[in-house]
Amino acid sequence: MRGLQGKTALITGASSGIGQAIVIRLAQEGCNVAINYRSNPEAAQETEEQAMQTACNQVENCGVQSLLVQADVSQEADIIRMVETVIEKFGSLDILVNNAGIQTEKASHAVETQEFDRVLSVNLRGAYLCARETLKHWVEQKRSGVIINISSVHEIIPRPMYVSYSISKGGMGNLTKTLALEYAAQGIRVNAIAPGATVTPINDAWTEDAEKRAVVESHIPMGRAGTSEEMAAAVAFLASDEAAYITGQTLFIDGGLTLYADFREAWSA
Ligand code: NAD
């Protein structure tokens, strides 16, 4: 896609699932990739190997480089160090993908404060702090750039038993719009994708069980869960110059999950 070759992208939570697929896709498009992981360097290394094996499969000698960078995005000091390390290695940072995310399941009246804070500090505060540190660099250098937040259909669909997750993704929608508006004049674009049910480790509870998976998929108008590669393709598009006039948007990639599927058939004659 236009405008990606030679750019540098930092992807958080990139040792598995959607983050891993984004690293691989952006490397294939010719981006240098900084692969953030929290606690599993071996998995991050696998992401790196897969990305580098298929990097630039359209372009010869494209010179893609990669970097593994450990950081817990709930820790401010880690984020500051991570962004500095990436800029030091590549000389710049052009694309930030806020992908790291966690969820916990519990009735809202029983959620402990610490557990609530943990989800918010990774999913929302972490995304904001990564954006803030990257924006500082772009503002100081008078550079343009792209931020892509990995939100969720739960940005707009309330999710009982997952109150902290729902709040974090709802907040991410506003984070996307606020930053987009504030920095539009500087050529900085901020968008989000909102995946529906996607086959990744976060969903092991139903992806690994045929019966449970069938139940989940029965609620999706297109009749199947999404793949990480489908999410990564949209991220590549939004990061590229093909999306040069798109900012402040959340693109829902959900097989129709947000289309009020209960209205598929008339409720009464
Ligand atoms: P995943 O569990 O494979 O990926 C989440 C990644 O975040 C993991 O690599 C994990 O190590 C990393 N992470 C967690 N806490 C971190 C921290 N403190 N610092 C750095 N990294 C951390 O699951 P996934 O489905 O690939 O999730 C990626 C994103 O997509 C998440 O933000 C998730 O909310 C979102 N999402 C997923 C789905 C889905 O159905 N899979 C749907 C909507 C949104």
mmCIF file of C-alpha atoms and ligand atoms in Angstrom:
data_model
loop_
_atom_site.group_PDB
_atom_site.id
_atom_site.type_symbol
_atom_site.label_atom_id
_atom_site.label_comp_id
_atom_site.label_asym_id
_atom_site.label_seq_id
_atom_site.Cartn_x
_atom_site.Cartn_y
_atom_site.Cartn_z
ATOM 1 C CA MET A 1 0.000 0.000 0.000
ATOM 2 C CA ARG A 2 1.137 3.521 -0.777
ATOM 3 C CA GLY A 3 3.292 5.318 1.764
ATOM 4 C CA LEU A 4 4.283 2.443 4.030
ATOM 5 C CA GLN A 5 7.677 1.418 2.675
ATOM 6 C CA GLY A 6 10.532 2.670 4.839
ATOM 7 C CA LYS A 7 8.240 3.863 7.644
ATOM 8 C CA THR A 8 8.771 2.762 11.229
ATOM 9 C CA ALA A 9 5.900 1.249 13.207
ATOM 10 C CA LEU A 10 5.674 0.435 16.921
ATOM 11 C CA ILE A 11 3.074 -2.212 17.769
ATOM 12 C CA THR A 12 2.252 -2.874 21.418
ATOM 13 C CA GLY A 13 1.322 -6.324 22.715
ATOM 14 C CA ALA A 14 2.745 -7.815 19.544
ATOM 15 C CA SER A 15 3.817 -11.289 20.650
ATOM 16 C CA SER A 16 0.437 -12.875 19.861
ATOM 17 C CA GLY A 17 -2.905 -12.568 18.114
ATOM 18 C CA ILE A 18 -3.874 -9.382 16.318
ATOM 19 C CA GLY A 19 -0.655 -7.557 17.294
ATOM 20 C CA GLN A 20 1.468 -10.324 15.816
ATOM 21 C CA ALA A 21 -0.522 -10.255 12.561
ATOM 22 C CA ILE A 22 -0.126 -6.460 12.365
ATOM 23 C CA VAL A 23 3.663 -6.745 12.726
ATOM 24 C CA ILE A 24 3.810 -9.344 9.968
ATOM 25 C CA ARG A 25 1.543 -7.364 7.614
ATOM 26 C CA LEU A 26 3.341 -4.043 8.145
ATOM 27 C CA ALA A 27 6.728 -5.725 7.584
ATOM 28 C CA GLN A 28 5.335 -7.217 4.357
ATOM 29 C CA GLU A 29 4.404 -3.681 3.332
ATOM 30 C CA GLY A 30 8.007 -2.568 3.902
ATOM 31 C CA CYS A 31 7.762 -0.979 7.357
ATOM 32 C CA ASN A 32 10.453 -1.307 9.989
ATOM 33 C CA VAL A 33 8.731 -2.922 12.951
ATOM 34 C CA ALA A 34 9.291 -2.367 16.676
ATOM 35 C CA ILE A 35 7.693 -5.351 18.393
ATOM 36 C CA ASN A 36 6.611 -4.642 21.949
ATOM 37 C CA TYR A 37 6.089 -7.488 24.403
ATOM 38 C CA ARG A 38 5.512 -7.543 28.141
ATOM 39 C CA SER A 39 6.756 -10.879 29.451
ATOM 40 C CA ASN A 40 7.295 -13.431 26.694
ATOM 41 C CA PRO A 41 10.457 -12.699 24.671
ATOM 42 C CA GLU A 42 10.332 -16.106 22.958
ATOM 43 C CA ALA A 43 6.857 -15.413 21.532
ATOM 44 C CA ALA A 44 7.956 -11.929 20.463
ATOM 45 C CA GLN A 45 10.961 -13.490 18.741
ATOM 46 C CA GLU A 46 8.621 -15.822 16.849
ATOM 47 C CA THR A 47 6.631 -12.792 15.690
ATOM 48 C CA GLU A 48 9.894 -11.218 14.529
ATOM 49 C CA GLU A 49 11.017 -14.347 12.664
ATOM 50 C CA GLN A 50 7.681 -14.717 10.862
ATOM 51 C CA ALA A 51 7.663 -11.031 9.964
ATOM 52 C CA MET A 52 11.209 -11.020 8.650
ATOM 53 C CA GLN A 53 10.682 -14.225 6.644
ATOM 54 C CA THR A 54 7.830 -12.691 4.696
ATOM 55 C CA ALA A 55 8.869 -9.031 4.831
ATOM 56 C CA CYS A 56 8.743 -7.190 1.550
ATOM 57 C CA ASN A 57 7.474 -10.161 -0.420
ATOM 58 C CA GLN A 58 6.530 -7.695 -3.153
ATOM 59 C CA VAL A 59 9.729 -5.615 -3.101
ATOM 60 C CA GLU A 60 13.323 -6.799 -3.383
ATOM 61 C CA ASN A 61 16.015 -5.433 -1.073
ATOM 62 C CA CYS A 62 13.535 -3.341 0.809
ATOM 63 C CA GLY A 63 15.755 -3.314 3.898
ATOM 64 C CA VAL A 64 13.125 -3.913 6.552
ATOM 65 C CA GLN A 65 14.514 -3.858 10.079
ATOM 66 C CA SER A 66 13.013 -5.072 13.328
ATOM 67 C CA LEU A 67 13.471 -4.509 17.036
ATOM 68 C CA LEU A 68 12.110 -6.344 20.064
ATOM 69 C CA VAL A 69 11.245 -3.948 22.860
ATOM 70 C CA GLN A 70 10.090 -5.065 26.294
ATOM 71 C CA ALA A 71 7.648 -2.801 28.124
ATOM 72 C CA ASP A 72 4.592 -3.122 30.318
ATOM 73 C CA VAL A 73 2.216 -0.502 28.939
ATOM 74 C CA SER A 74 0.654 -0.026 32.363
ATOM 75 C CA GLN A 75 3.998 1.442 33.509
ATOM 76 C CA GLU A 76 4.752 5.019 32.492
ATOM 77 C CA ALA A 77 8.544 4.627 32.833
ATOM 78 C CA ASP A 78 8.464 1.551 30.574
ATOM 79 C CA ILE A 79 6.559 3.461 27.893
ATOM 80 C CA ILE A 80 8.933 6.428 27.962
ATOM 81 C CA ARG A 81 11.908 4.071 27.638
ATOM 82 C CA MET A 82 10.204 2.087 24.856
ATOM 83 C CA VAL A 83 9.443 5.114 22.671
ATOM 84 C CA GLU A 84 12.952 6.540 23.222
ATOM 85 C CA THR A 85 14.527 3.191 22.326
ATOM 86 C CA VAL A 86 12.549 2.932 19.083
ATOM 87 C CA ILE A 87 13.413 6.485 18.000
ATOM 88 C CA GLU A 88 17.076 5.944 18.888
ATOM 89 C CA LYS A 89 17.241 2.750 16.806
ATOM 90 C CA PHE A 90 15.302 3.899 13.735
ATOM 91 C CA GLY A 91 15.760 7.677 13.889
ATOM 92 C CA SER A 92 11.998 8.233 13.870
ATOM 93 C CA LEU A 93 8.665 6.683 14.640
ATOM 94 C CA ASP A 94 5.896 7.107 12.053
ATOM 95 C CA ILE A 95 3.123 4.713 13.060
ATOM 96 C CA LEU A 96 1.957 3.764 16.563
ATOM 97 C CA VAL A 97 -0.441 0.846 16.962
ATOM 98 C CA ASN A 98 -1.981 0.646 20.442
ATOM 99 C CA ASN A 99 -2.899 -3.022 20.494
ATOM 100 C CA ALA A 100 -2.021 -4.348 23.989
ATOM 101 C CA GLY A 101 -5.177 -5.298 25.836
ATOM 102 C CA ILE A 102 -6.537 -7.496 28.604
ATOM 103 C CA GLN A 103 -9.966 -8.418 29.923
ATOM 104 C CA THR A 104 -11.389 -9.993 33.058
ATOM 105 C CA GLU A 105 -14.838 -11.505 33.535
ATOM 106 C CA LYS A 106 -16.813 -10.829 36.718
ATOM 107 C CA ALA A 107 -20.170 -9.431 37.776
ATOM 108 C CA SER A 108 -19.806 -5.664 38.023
ATOM 109 C CA HIS A 109 -20.743 -5.554 41.723
ATOM 110 C CA ALA A 110 -17.934 -7.984 42.558
ATOM 111 C CA VAL A 111 -15.025 -6.432 40.641
ATOM 112 C CA GLU A 112 -12.165 -5.449 42.941
ATOM 113 C CA THR A 113 -10.721 -1.968 42.569
ATOM 114 C CA GLN A 114 -7.267 -3.317 41.763
ATOM 115 C CA GLU A 115 -8.660 -5.533 38.996
ATOM 116 C CA PHE A 116 -10.654 -2.634 37.550
ATOM 117 C CA ASP A 117 -7.601 -0.368 37.609
ATOM 118 C CA ARG A 118 -5.429 -3.034 35.979
ATOM 119 C CA VAL A 119 -7.656 -3.327 32.895
ATOM 120 C CA LEU A 120 -7.992 0.444 32.537
ATOM 121 C CA SER A 121 -4.270 0.988 33.030
ATOM 122 C CA VAL A 122 -3.361 -1.384 30.196
ATOM 123 C CA ASN A 123 -6.185 -0.826 27.699
ATOM 124 C CA LEU A 124 -6.836 2.908 28.039
ATOM 125 C CA ARG A 125 -4.212 4.701 30.140
ATOM 126 C CA GLY A 126 -1.483 2.654 28.427
ATOM 127 C CA ALA A 127 -2.798 3.586 24.979
ATOM 128 C CA TYR A 128 -2.958 7.248 25.956
ATOM 129 C CA LEU A 129 0.574 7.284 27.402
ATOM 130 C CA CYS A 130 2.009 5.573 24.317
ATOM 131 C CA ALA A 131 0.218 8.179 22.185
ATOM 132 C CA ARG A 132 1.434 11.030 24.407
ATOM 133 C CA GLU A 133 5.083 10.005 24.205
ATOM 134 C CA THR A 134 4.849 9.549 20.433
ATOM 135 C CA LEU A 135 3.020 12.857 19.954
ATOM 136 C CA LYS A 136 5.752 14.670 21.936
ATOM 137 C CA HIS A 137 8.265 13.461 19.376
ATOM 138 C CA TRP A 138 6.079 14.469 16.417
ATOM 139 C CA VAL A 139 5.292 17.912 17.860
ATOM 140 C CA GLU A 140 8.951 18.626 18.710
ATOM 141 C CA GLN A 141 10.101 17.499 15.262
ATOM 142 C CA LYS A 142 7.102 19.066 13.449
ATOM 143 C CA ARG A 143 6.416 15.662 11.897
ATOM 144 C CA SER A 144 3.233 14.008 10.745
ATOM 145 C CA GLY A 145 2.319 10.500 11.871
ATOM 146 C CA VAL A 146 -0.396 7.919 12.319
ATOM 147 C CA ILE A 147 -1.875 6.392 15.460
ATOM 148 C CA ILE A 148 -4.156 3.377 15.236
ATOM 149 C CA ASN A 149 -5.964 2.169 18.334
ATOM 150 C CA ILE A 150 -7.197 -1.412 18.519
ATOM 151 C CA SER A 151 -10.591 -0.901 20.069
ATOM 152 C CA SER A 152 -13.479 -3.388 20.014
ATOM 153 C CA VAL A 153 -17.128 -3.684 19.097
ATOM 154 C CA HIS A 154 -17.510 -3.078 22.846
ATOM 155 C CA GLU A 155 -16.568 0.508 22.130
ATOM 156 C CA ILE A 156 -20.320 0.811 21.461
ATOM 157 C CA ILE A 157 -21.900 -2.490 22.569
ATOM 158 C CA PRO A 158 -22.200 -2.714 26.371
ATOM 159 C CA ARG A 159 -20.707 -5.949 27.701
ATOM 160 C CA PRO A 160 -22.134 -7.225 30.991
ATOM 161 C CA MET A 161 -19.573 -9.049 33.198
ATOM 162 C CA TYR A 162 -16.788 -7.085 31.508
ATOM 163 C CA VAL A 163 -17.405 -3.611 32.866
ATOM 164 C CA SER A 164 -13.763 -2.472 32.931
ATOM 165 C CA TYR A 165 -13.150 -3.779 29.399
ATOM 166 C CA SER A 166 -16.287 -2.044 28.057
ATOM 167 C CA ILE A 167 -15.332 1.228 29.719
ATOM 168 C CA SER A 168 -11.782 0.992 28.395
ATOM 169 C CA LYS A 169 -12.915 0.512 24.809
ATOM 170 C CA GLY A 170 -15.637 3.164 25.085
ATOM 171 C CA GLY A 171 -12.930 5.519 26.302
ATOM 172 C CA MET A 172 -10.688 4.489 23.443
ATOM 173 C CA GLY A 173 -13.319 5.724 20.994
ATOM 174 C CA ASN A 174 -13.176 9.166 22.574
ATOM 175 C CA LEU A 175 -9.374 9.063 22.831
ATOM 176 C CA THR A 176 -9.290 8.435 19.072
ATOM 177 C CA LYS A 177 -11.589 11.354 18.281
ATOM 178 C CA THR A 178 -10.030 13.810 20.741
ATOM 179 C CA LEU A 179 -6.464 13.227 19.545
ATOM 180 C CA ALA A 180 -7.586 13.248 15.910
ATOM 181 C CA LEU A 181 -9.181 16.658 16.314
ATOM 182 C CA GLU A 182 -6.356 18.125 18.374
ATOM 183 C CA TYR A 183 -3.563 17.153 15.969
ATOM 184 C CA ALA A 184 -5.305 17.114 12.554
ATOM 185 C CA ALA A 185 -3.767 20.421 11.487
ATOM 186 C CA GLN A 186 -0.293 18.962 11.941
ATOM 187 C CA GLY A 187 -0.982 16.097 9.550
ATOM 188 C CA ILE A 188 -1.292 13.571 12.359
ATOM 189 C CA ARG A 189 -4.092 11.061 11.785
ATOM 190 C CA VAL A 190 -5.660 9.045 14.597
ATOM 191 C CA ASN A 191 -8.061 6.192 13.864
ATOM 192 C CA ALA A 192 -9.203 2.952 15.452
ATOM 193 C CA ILE A 193 -10.340 -0.453 14.337
ATOM 194 C CA ALA A 194 -13.017 -2.255 16.311
ATOM 195 C CA PRO A 195 -12.694 -6.012 15.871
ATOM 196 C CA GLY A 196 -15.646 -8.275 16.503
ATOM 197 C CA ALA A 197 -15.106 -11.831 17.721
ATOM 198 C CA THR A 198 -11.659 -12.751 16.428
ATOM 199 C CA VAL A 199 -9.750 -16.019 16.724
ATOM 200 C CA THR A 200 -6.839 -15.149 19.040
ATOM 201 C CA PRO A 201 -5.480 -16.349 22.410
ATOM 202 C CA ILE A 202 -7.672 -13.824 24.300
ATOM 203 C CA ASN A 203 -10.642 -15.983 23.215
ATOM 204 C CA ASP A 204 -9.199 -19.436 23.942
ATOM 205 C CA ALA A 205 -12.263 -20.132 26.109
ATOM 206 C CA TRP A 206 -14.472 -20.478 23.007
ATOM 207 C CA THR A 207 -12.169 -20.792 20.009
ATOM 208 C CA GLU A 208 -10.817 -24.100 21.314
ATOM 209 C CA ASP A 209 -14.278 -25.568 21.958
ATOM 210 C CA ALA A 210 -16.398 -26.417 18.885
ATOM 211 C CA GLU A 211 -19.756 -26.127 20.700
ATOM 212 C CA LYS A 212 -18.976 -22.784 22.334
ATOM 213 C CA ARG A 213 -17.548 -21.467 19.081
ATOM 214 C CA ALA A 214 -20.754 -22.406 17.236
ATOM 215 C CA VAL A 215 -22.759 -20.438 19.821
ATOM 216 C CA VAL A 216 -20.550 -17.357 19.377
ATOM 217 C CA GLU A 217 -20.682 -17.624 15.589
ATOM 218 C CA SER A 218 -24.478 -17.998 15.597
ATOM 219 C CA HIS A 219 -24.663 -14.369 16.774
ATOM 220 C CA ILE A 220 -22.517 -13.061 13.906
ATOM 221 C CA PRO A 221 -24.476 -12.156 10.750
ATOM 222 C CA MET A 222 -21.658 -13.439 8.503
ATOM 223 C CA GLY A 223 -21.662 -16.705 10.453
ATOM 224 C CA ARG A 224 -17.989 -16.846 11.395
ATOM 225 C CA ALA A 225 -15.387 -15.292 13.637
ATOM 226 C CA GLY A 226 -12.805 -12.951 12.148
ATOM 227 C CA THR A 227 -9.085 -13.569 11.739
ATOM 228 C CA SER A 228 -6.125 -11.549 12.945
ATOM 229 C CA GLU A 229 -5.026 -11.151 9.325
ATOM 230 C CA GLU A 230 -8.339 -9.472 8.472
ATOM 231 C CA MET A 231 -7.731 -6.987 11.293
ATOM 232 C CA ALA A 232 -4.126 -6.411 10.207
ATOM 233 C CA ALA A 233 -5.208 -5.647 6.617
ATOM 234 C CA ALA A 234 -7.413 -2.798 7.857
ATOM 235 C CA VAL A 235 -4.596 -1.466 10.045
ATOM 236 C CA ALA A 236 -2.246 -1.452 7.043
ATOM 237 C CA PHE A 237 -4.858 0.471 5.032
ATOM 238 C CA LEU A 238 -5.438 3.057 7.779
ATOM 239 C CA ALA A 239 -1.682 3.485 8.267
ATOM 240 C CA SER A 240 -1.066 3.956 4.548
ATOM 241 C CA ASP A 241 -1.465 6.990 2.316
ATOM 242 C CA GLU A 242 -4.562 5.303 0.843
ATOM 243 C CA ALA A 243 -6.289 6.563 4.010
ATOM 244 C CA ALA A 244 -4.687 10.025 3.866
ATOM 245 C CA TYR A 245 -8.020 11.847 4.383
ATOM 246 C CA ILE A 246 -9.388 9.589 7.130
ATOM 247 C CA THR A 247 -9.057 10.677 10.756
ATOM 248 C CA GLY A 248 -11.027 10.320 13.988
ATOM 249 C CA GLN A 249 -12.847 7.196 12.789
ATOM 250 C CA THR A 250 -13.406 3.778 14.257
ATOM 251 C CA LEU A 251 -13.692 1.136 11.557
ATOM 252 C CA PHE A 252 -15.838 -1.792 12.739
ATOM 253 C CA ILE A 253 -14.563 -5.128 11.395
ATOM 254 C CA ASP A 254 -17.051 -7.556 12.810
ATOM 255 C CA GLY A 255 -18.901 -9.628 10.188
ATOM 256 C CA GLY A 256 -21.969 -7.489 10.881
ATOM 257 C CA LEU A 257 -22.020 -7.888 14.672
ATOM 258 C CA THR A 258 -22.859 -4.219 15.195
ATOM 259 C CA LEU A 259 -25.820 -4.331 12.782
ATOM 260 C CA TYR A 260 -28.462 -5.276 15.414
ATOM 261 C CA ALA A 261 -28.600 -8.909 14.255
ATOM 262 C CA ASP A 262 -31.912 -9.436 16.070
ATOM 263 C CA PHE A 263 -33.490 -7.455 13.235
ATOM 264 C CA ARG A 264 -32.398 -10.003 10.623
ATOM 265 C CA GLU A 265 -35.997 -11.178 10.529
ATOM 266 C CA ALA A 266 -39.187 -9.251 11.206
ATOM 267 C CA TRP A 267 -40.320 -9.648 14.840
ATOM 268 C CA SER A 268 -43.988 -9.700 13.894
ATOM 269 C CA ALA A 269 -46.040 -9.963 10.736
HETATM 270 P P1 NAD B 1 -4.020 -11.447 22.763
HETATM 271 O O1 NAD B 1 -4.251 -11.816 24.173
HETATM 272 O O2 NAD B 1 -3.387 -12.435 21.861
HETATM 273 O O3 NAD B 1 -3.198 -10.087 22.641
HETATM 274 C C1 NAD B 1 -3.071 -9.148 23.643
HETATM 275 C C2 NAD B 1 -1.606 -8.803 23.756
HETATM 276 O O4 NAD B 1 -1.433 -7.729 24.689
HETATM 277 C C3 NAD B 1 -0.782 -9.994 24.275
HETATM 278 O O5 NAD B 1 0.341 -10.183 23.438
HETATM 279 C C4 NAD B 1 -0.350 -9.548 25.663
HETATM 280 O O6 NAD B 1 0.909 -10.062 26.055
HETATM 281 C C5 NAD B 1 -0.290 -8.029 25.465
HETATM 282 N N1 NAD B 1 -0.340 -7.321 26.741
HETATM 283 C C6 NAD B 1 -1.223 -7.508 27.762
HETATM 284 N N2 NAD B 1 -0.917 -6.687 28.779
HETATM 285 C C7 NAD B 1 0.174 -5.964 28.382
HETATM 286 C C8 NAD B 1 0.949 -4.963 28.983
HETATM 287 N N3 NAD B 1 0.678 -4.542 30.236
HETATM 288 N N4 NAD B 1 1.991 -4.425 28.300
HETATM 289 C C9 NAD B 1 2.280 -4.858 27.046
HETATM 290 N N5 NAD B 1 1.569 -5.818 26.419
HETATM 291 C C10 NAD B 1 0.539 -6.362 27.082
HETATM 292 O O7 NAD B 1 -5.452 -11.038 22.201
HETATM 293 P P2 NAD B 1 -5.868 -10.228 20.884
HETATM 294 O O8 NAD B 1 -7.244 -10.656 20.568
HETATM 295 O O9 NAD B 1 -4.812 -10.318 19.840
HETATM 296 O O10 NAD B 1 -5.963 -8.738 21.452
HETATM 297 C C11 NAD B 1 -5.350 -7.614 20.833
HETATM 298 C C12 NAD B 1 -6.266 -6.410 20.967
HETATM 299 O O11 NAD B 1 -7.443 -6.636 20.221
HETATM 300 C C13 NAD B 1 -6.711 -6.125 22.403
HETATM 301 O O12 NAD B 1 -6.659 -4.736 22.652
HETATM 302 C C14 NAD B 1 -8.132 -6.614 22.418
HETATM 303 O O13 NAD B 1 -8.932 -5.939 23.371
HETATM 304 C C15 NAD B 1 -8.568 -6.299 21.003
HETATM 305 N N6 NAD B 1 -9.730 -7.043 20.571
HETATM 306 C C16 NAD B 1 -9.702 -8.385 20.408
HETATM 307 C C17 NAD B 1 -10.860 -9.038 20.006
HETATM 308 C C18 NAD B 1 -10.911 -10.523 19.823
HETATM 309 O O14 NAD B 1 -12.009 -11.061 19.640
HETATM 310 N N7 NAD B 1 -9.788 -11.229 19.818
HETATM 311 C C19 NAD B 1 -12.037 -8.323 19.769
HETATM 312 C C20 NAD B 1 -12.028 -6.955 19.941
HETATM 313 C C21 NAD B 1 -10.880 -6.325 20.331
#
